[in-house]
PDB file of C-alpha atoms in Angstrom:
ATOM      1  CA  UNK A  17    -165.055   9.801 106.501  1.00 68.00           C
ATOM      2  CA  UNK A  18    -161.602   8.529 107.278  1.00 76.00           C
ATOM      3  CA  UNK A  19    -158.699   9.206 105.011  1.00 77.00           C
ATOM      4  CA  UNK A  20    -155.730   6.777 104.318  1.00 81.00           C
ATOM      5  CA  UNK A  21    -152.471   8.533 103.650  1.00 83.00           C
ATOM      6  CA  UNK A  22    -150.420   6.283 101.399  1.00 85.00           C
ATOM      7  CA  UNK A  23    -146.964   6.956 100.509  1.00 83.00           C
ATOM      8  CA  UNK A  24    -147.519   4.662  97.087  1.00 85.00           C
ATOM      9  CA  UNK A  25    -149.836   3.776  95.219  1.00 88.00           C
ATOM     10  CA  UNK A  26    -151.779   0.952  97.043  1.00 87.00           C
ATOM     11  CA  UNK A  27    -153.559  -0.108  93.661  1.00 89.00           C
ATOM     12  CA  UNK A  28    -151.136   0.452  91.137  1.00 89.00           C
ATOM     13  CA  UNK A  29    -153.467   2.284  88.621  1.00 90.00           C
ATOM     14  CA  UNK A  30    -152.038   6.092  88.853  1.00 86.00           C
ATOM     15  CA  UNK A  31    -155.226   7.175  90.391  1.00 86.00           C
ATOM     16  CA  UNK A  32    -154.790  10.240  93.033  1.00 84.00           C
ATOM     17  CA  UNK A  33    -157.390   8.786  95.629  1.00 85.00           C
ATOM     18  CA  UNK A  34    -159.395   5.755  95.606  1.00 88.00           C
ATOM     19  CA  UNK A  35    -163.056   5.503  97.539  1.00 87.00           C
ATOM     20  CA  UNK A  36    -163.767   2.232  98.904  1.00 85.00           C
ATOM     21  CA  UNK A  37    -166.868   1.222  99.421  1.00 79.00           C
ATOM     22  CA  UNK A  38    -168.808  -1.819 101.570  1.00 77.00           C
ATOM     23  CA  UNK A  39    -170.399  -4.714  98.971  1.00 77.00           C
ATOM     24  CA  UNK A  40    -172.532  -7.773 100.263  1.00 77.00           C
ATOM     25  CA  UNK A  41    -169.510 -10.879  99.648  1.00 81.00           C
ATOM     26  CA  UNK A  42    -171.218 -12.747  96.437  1.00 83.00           C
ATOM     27  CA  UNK A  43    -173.168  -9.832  95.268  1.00 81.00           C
ATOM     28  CA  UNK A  44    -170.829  -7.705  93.868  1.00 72.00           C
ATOM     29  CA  UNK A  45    -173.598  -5.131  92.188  1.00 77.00           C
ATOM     30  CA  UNK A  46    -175.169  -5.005  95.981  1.00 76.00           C
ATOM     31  CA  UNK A  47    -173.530  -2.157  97.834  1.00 74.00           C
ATOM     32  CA  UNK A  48    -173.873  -1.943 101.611  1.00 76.00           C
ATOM     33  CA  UNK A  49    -174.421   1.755 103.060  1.00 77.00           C
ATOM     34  CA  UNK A  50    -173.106   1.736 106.655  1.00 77.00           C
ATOM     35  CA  UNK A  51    -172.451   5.570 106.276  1.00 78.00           C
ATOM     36  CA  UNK A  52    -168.710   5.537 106.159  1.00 78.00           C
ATOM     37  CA  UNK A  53    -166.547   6.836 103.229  1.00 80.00           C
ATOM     38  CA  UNK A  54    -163.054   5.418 103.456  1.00 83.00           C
ATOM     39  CA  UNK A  55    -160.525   7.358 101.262  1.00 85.00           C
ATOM     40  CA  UNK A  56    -157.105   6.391 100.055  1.00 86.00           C
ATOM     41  CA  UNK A  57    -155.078   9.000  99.039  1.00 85.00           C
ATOM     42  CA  UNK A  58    -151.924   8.394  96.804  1.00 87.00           C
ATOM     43  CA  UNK A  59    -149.089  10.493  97.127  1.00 87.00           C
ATOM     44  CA  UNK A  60    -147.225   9.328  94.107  1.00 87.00           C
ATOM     45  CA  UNK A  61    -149.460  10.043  92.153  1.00 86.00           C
ATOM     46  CA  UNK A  62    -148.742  12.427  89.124  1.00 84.00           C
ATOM     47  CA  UNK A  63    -149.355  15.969  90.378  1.00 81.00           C
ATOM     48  CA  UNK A  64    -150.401  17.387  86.804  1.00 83.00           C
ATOM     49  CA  UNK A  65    -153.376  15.578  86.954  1.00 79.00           C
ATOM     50  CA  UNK A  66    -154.890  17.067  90.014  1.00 85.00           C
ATOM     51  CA  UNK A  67    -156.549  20.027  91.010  1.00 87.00           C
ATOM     52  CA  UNK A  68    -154.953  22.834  93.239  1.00 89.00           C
ATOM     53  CA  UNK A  69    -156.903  21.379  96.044  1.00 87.00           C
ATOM     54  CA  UNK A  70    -155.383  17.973  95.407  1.00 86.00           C
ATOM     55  CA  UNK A  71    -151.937  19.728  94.699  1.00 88.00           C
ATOM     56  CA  UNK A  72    -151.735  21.513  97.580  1.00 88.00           C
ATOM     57  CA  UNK A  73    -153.082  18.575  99.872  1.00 86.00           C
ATOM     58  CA  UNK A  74    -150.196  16.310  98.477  1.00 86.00           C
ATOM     59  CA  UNK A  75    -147.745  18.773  98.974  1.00 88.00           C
ATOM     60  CA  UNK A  76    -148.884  19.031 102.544  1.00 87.00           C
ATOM     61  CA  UNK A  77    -148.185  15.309 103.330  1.00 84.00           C
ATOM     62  CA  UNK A  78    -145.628  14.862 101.753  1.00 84.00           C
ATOM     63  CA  UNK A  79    -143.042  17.054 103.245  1.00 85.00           C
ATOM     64  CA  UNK A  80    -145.145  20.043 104.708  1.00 86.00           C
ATOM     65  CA  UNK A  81    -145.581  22.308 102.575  1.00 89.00           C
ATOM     66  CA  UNK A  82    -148.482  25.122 102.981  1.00 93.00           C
ATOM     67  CA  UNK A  83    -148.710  26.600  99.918  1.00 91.00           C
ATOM     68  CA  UNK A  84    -153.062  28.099 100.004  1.00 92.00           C
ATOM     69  CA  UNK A  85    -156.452  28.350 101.169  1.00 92.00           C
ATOM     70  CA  UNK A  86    -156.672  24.695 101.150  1.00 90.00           C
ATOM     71  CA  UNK A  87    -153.532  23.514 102.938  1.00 89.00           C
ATOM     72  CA  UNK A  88    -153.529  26.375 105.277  1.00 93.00           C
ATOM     73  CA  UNK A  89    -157.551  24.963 106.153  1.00 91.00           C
ATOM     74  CA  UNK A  90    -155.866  21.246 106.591  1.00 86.00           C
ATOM     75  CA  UNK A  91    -152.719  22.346 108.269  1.00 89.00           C
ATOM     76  CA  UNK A  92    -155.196  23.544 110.745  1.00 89.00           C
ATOM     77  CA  UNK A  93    -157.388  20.596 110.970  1.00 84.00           C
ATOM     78  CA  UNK A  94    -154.633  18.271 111.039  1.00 81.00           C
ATOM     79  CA  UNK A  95    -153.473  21.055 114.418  1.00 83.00           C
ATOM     80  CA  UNK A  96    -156.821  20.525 115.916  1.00 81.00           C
ATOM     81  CA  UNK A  97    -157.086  16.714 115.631  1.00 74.00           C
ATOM     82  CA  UNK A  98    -153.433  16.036 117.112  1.00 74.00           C
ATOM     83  CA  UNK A  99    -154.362  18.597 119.673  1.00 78.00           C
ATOM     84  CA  UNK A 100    -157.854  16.707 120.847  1.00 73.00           C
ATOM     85  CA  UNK A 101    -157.134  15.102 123.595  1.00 64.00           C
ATOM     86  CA  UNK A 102    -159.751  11.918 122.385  1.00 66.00           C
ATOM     87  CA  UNK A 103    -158.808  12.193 118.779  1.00 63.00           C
ATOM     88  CA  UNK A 104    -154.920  13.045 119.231  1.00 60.00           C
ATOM     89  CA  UNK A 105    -154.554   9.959 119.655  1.00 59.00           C
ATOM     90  CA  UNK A 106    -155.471   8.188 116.560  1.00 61.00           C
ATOM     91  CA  UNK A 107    -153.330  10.792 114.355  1.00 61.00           C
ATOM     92  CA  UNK A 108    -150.312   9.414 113.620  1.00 59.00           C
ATOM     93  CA  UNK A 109    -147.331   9.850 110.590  1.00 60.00           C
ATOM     94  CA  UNK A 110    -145.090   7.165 109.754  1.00 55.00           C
ATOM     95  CA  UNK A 111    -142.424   8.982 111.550  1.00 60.00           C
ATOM     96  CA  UNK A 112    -144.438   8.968 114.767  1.00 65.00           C
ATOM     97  CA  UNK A 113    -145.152   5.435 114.598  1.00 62.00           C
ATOM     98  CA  UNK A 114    -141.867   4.095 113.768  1.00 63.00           C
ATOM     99  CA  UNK A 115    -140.146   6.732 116.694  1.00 67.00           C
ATOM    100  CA  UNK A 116    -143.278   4.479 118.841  1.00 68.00           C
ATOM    101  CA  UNK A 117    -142.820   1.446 117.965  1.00 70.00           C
ATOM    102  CA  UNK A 118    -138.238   2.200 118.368  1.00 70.00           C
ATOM    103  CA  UNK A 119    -139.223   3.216 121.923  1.00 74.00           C
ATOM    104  CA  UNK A 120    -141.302   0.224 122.218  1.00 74.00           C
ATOM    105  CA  UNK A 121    -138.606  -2.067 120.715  1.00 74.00           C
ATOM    106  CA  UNK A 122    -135.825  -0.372 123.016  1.00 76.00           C
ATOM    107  CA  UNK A 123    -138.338  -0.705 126.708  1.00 78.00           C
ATOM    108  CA  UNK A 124    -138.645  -4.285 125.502  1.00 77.00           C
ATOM    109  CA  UNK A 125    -134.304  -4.374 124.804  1.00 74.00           C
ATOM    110  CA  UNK A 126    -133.742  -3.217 128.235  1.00 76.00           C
ATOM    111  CA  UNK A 127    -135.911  -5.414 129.875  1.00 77.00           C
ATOM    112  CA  UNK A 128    -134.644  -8.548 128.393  1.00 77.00           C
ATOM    113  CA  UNK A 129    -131.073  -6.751 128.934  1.00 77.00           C
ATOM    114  CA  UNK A 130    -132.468  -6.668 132.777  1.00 81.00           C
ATOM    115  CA  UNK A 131    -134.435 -10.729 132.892  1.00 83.00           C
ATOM    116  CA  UNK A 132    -130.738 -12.038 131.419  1.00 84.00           C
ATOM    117  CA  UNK A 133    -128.681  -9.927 134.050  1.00 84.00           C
ATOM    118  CA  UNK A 134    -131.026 -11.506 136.711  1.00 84.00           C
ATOM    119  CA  UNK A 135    -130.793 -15.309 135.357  1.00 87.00           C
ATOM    120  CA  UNK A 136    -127.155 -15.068 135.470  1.00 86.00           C
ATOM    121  CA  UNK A 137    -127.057 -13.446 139.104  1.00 86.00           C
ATOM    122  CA  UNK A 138    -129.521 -16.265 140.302  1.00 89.00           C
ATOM    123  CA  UNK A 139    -127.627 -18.752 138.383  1.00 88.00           C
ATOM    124  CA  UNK A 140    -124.362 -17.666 139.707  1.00 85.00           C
ATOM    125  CA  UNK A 141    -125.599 -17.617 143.548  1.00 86.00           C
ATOM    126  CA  UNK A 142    -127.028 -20.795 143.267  1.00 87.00           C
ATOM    127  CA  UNK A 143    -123.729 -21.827 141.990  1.00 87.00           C
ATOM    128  CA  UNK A 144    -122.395 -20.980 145.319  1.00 86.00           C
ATOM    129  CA  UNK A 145    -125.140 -22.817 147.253  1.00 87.00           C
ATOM    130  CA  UNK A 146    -127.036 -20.148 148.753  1.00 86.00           C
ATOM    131  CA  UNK A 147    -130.359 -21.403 149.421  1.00 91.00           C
ATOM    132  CA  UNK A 148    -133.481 -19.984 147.168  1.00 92.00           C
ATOM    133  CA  UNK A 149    -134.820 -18.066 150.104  1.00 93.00           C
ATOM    134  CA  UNK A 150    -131.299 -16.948 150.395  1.00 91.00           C
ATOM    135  CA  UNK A 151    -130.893 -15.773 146.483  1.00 90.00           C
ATOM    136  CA  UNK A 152    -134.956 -14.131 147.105  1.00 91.00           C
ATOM    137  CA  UNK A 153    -133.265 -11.957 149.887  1.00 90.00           C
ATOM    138  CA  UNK A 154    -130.038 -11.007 147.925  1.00 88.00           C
ATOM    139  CA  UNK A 155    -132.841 -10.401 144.898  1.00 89.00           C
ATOM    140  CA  UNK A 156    -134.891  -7.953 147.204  1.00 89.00           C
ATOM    141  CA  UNK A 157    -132.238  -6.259 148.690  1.00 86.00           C
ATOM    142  CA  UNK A 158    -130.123  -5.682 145.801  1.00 83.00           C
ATOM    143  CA  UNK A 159    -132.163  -5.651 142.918  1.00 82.00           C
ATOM    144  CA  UNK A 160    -135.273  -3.856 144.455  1.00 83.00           C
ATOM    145  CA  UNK A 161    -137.401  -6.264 143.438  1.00 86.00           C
ATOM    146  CA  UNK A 162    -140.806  -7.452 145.512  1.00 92.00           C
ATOM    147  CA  UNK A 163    -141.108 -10.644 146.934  1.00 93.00           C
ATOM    148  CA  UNK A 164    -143.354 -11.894 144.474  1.00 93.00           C
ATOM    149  CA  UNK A 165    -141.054 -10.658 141.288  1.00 90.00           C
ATOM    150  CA  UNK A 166    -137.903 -12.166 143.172  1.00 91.00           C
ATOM    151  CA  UNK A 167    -139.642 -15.905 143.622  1.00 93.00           C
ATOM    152  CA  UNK A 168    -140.835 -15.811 139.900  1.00 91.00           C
ATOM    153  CA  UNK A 169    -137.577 -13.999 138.790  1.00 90.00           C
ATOM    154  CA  UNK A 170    -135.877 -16.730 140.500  1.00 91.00           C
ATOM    155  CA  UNK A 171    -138.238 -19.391 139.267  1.00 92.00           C
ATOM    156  CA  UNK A 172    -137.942 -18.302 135.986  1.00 88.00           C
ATOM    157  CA  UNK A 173    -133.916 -18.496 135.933  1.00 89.00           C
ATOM    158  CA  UNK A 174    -134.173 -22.168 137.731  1.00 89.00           C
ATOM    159  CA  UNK A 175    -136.298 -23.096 135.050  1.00 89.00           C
ATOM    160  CA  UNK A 176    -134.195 -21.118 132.111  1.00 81.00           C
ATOM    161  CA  UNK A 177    -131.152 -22.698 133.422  1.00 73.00           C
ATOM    162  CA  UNK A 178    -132.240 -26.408 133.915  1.00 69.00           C
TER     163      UNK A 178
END
């Protein structure tokens, strides 16, 4: 079974979960069982309408809240699964996605921060005539960059630059 936490209410109809299941495209009365339940669960949804179960699992998700048996029994699983080593991977809030994908955003940032310092430097040394093998050396030396990433760095600023 996998579960779909949704912050809103993906279908619009109020409804605090929705099952999906697999139909044969064209036969809409033909339902395929491939033995997996997929869940949606709505966290907007109105709270009066659910049972403590429900209550307490909404609670949980939405800001953390333990309140019983039942949250204190998915606090726990949620625990385990982050703490799998296999399955730890595949749990992940909003917040840890969006702190991901920030780090993600900021690597990529600093790199192009780093490819537009080099163009420049190459640019500006072969401004001054030094010789490519010349500007691979300087590159190397100063840059600590291999041989192979200071031809294609340098490559790659000749080309930029033309």
């Amino acid at each position: 079974m996998v579960f779909f936490i949704c912050d809103h209410d993906p279908y619009g109809l109020g409804w605090p979960s929705y099952t999906l299941k697999v139909e044969l495209v064209g036969c809409p009365n033909f339902s395929v069982d491939n033995k997996e339940t997929n869940v949606i669960v709505n966290l907007k949804t109105a709270v009066s309408q659910l049972t403590q179960a429900q209550r307490e699992m909404v609670a949980y998700f939405n800001d953390g809240t333990v309140s019983g048996a039942f949250s204190q029994k998915l606090a726990a699983a949620v625990a385990a699964v982050k703490a799998d080593a296999i399955r730890g991977g595949i749990y992940m809030t909003i917040e840890e996605y969006a702190a991901l994908k920030s780090a993600y955003a900021r690597e990529q940032g600093e790199e192009a921060g780093k490819e537009a310092e080099r163009i420049k430097t190459i640019t500006g040394l072969a401004a001054l005539d030094m010789s490519r093998a010349q500007i691979i050396e300087f590159l190397k030396t100063n840059m600590d960059l291999s041989e192979e990433q200071a031809q294609a760095a340098y490559d790659n600023a000749m080309a930029a630059h033309a």
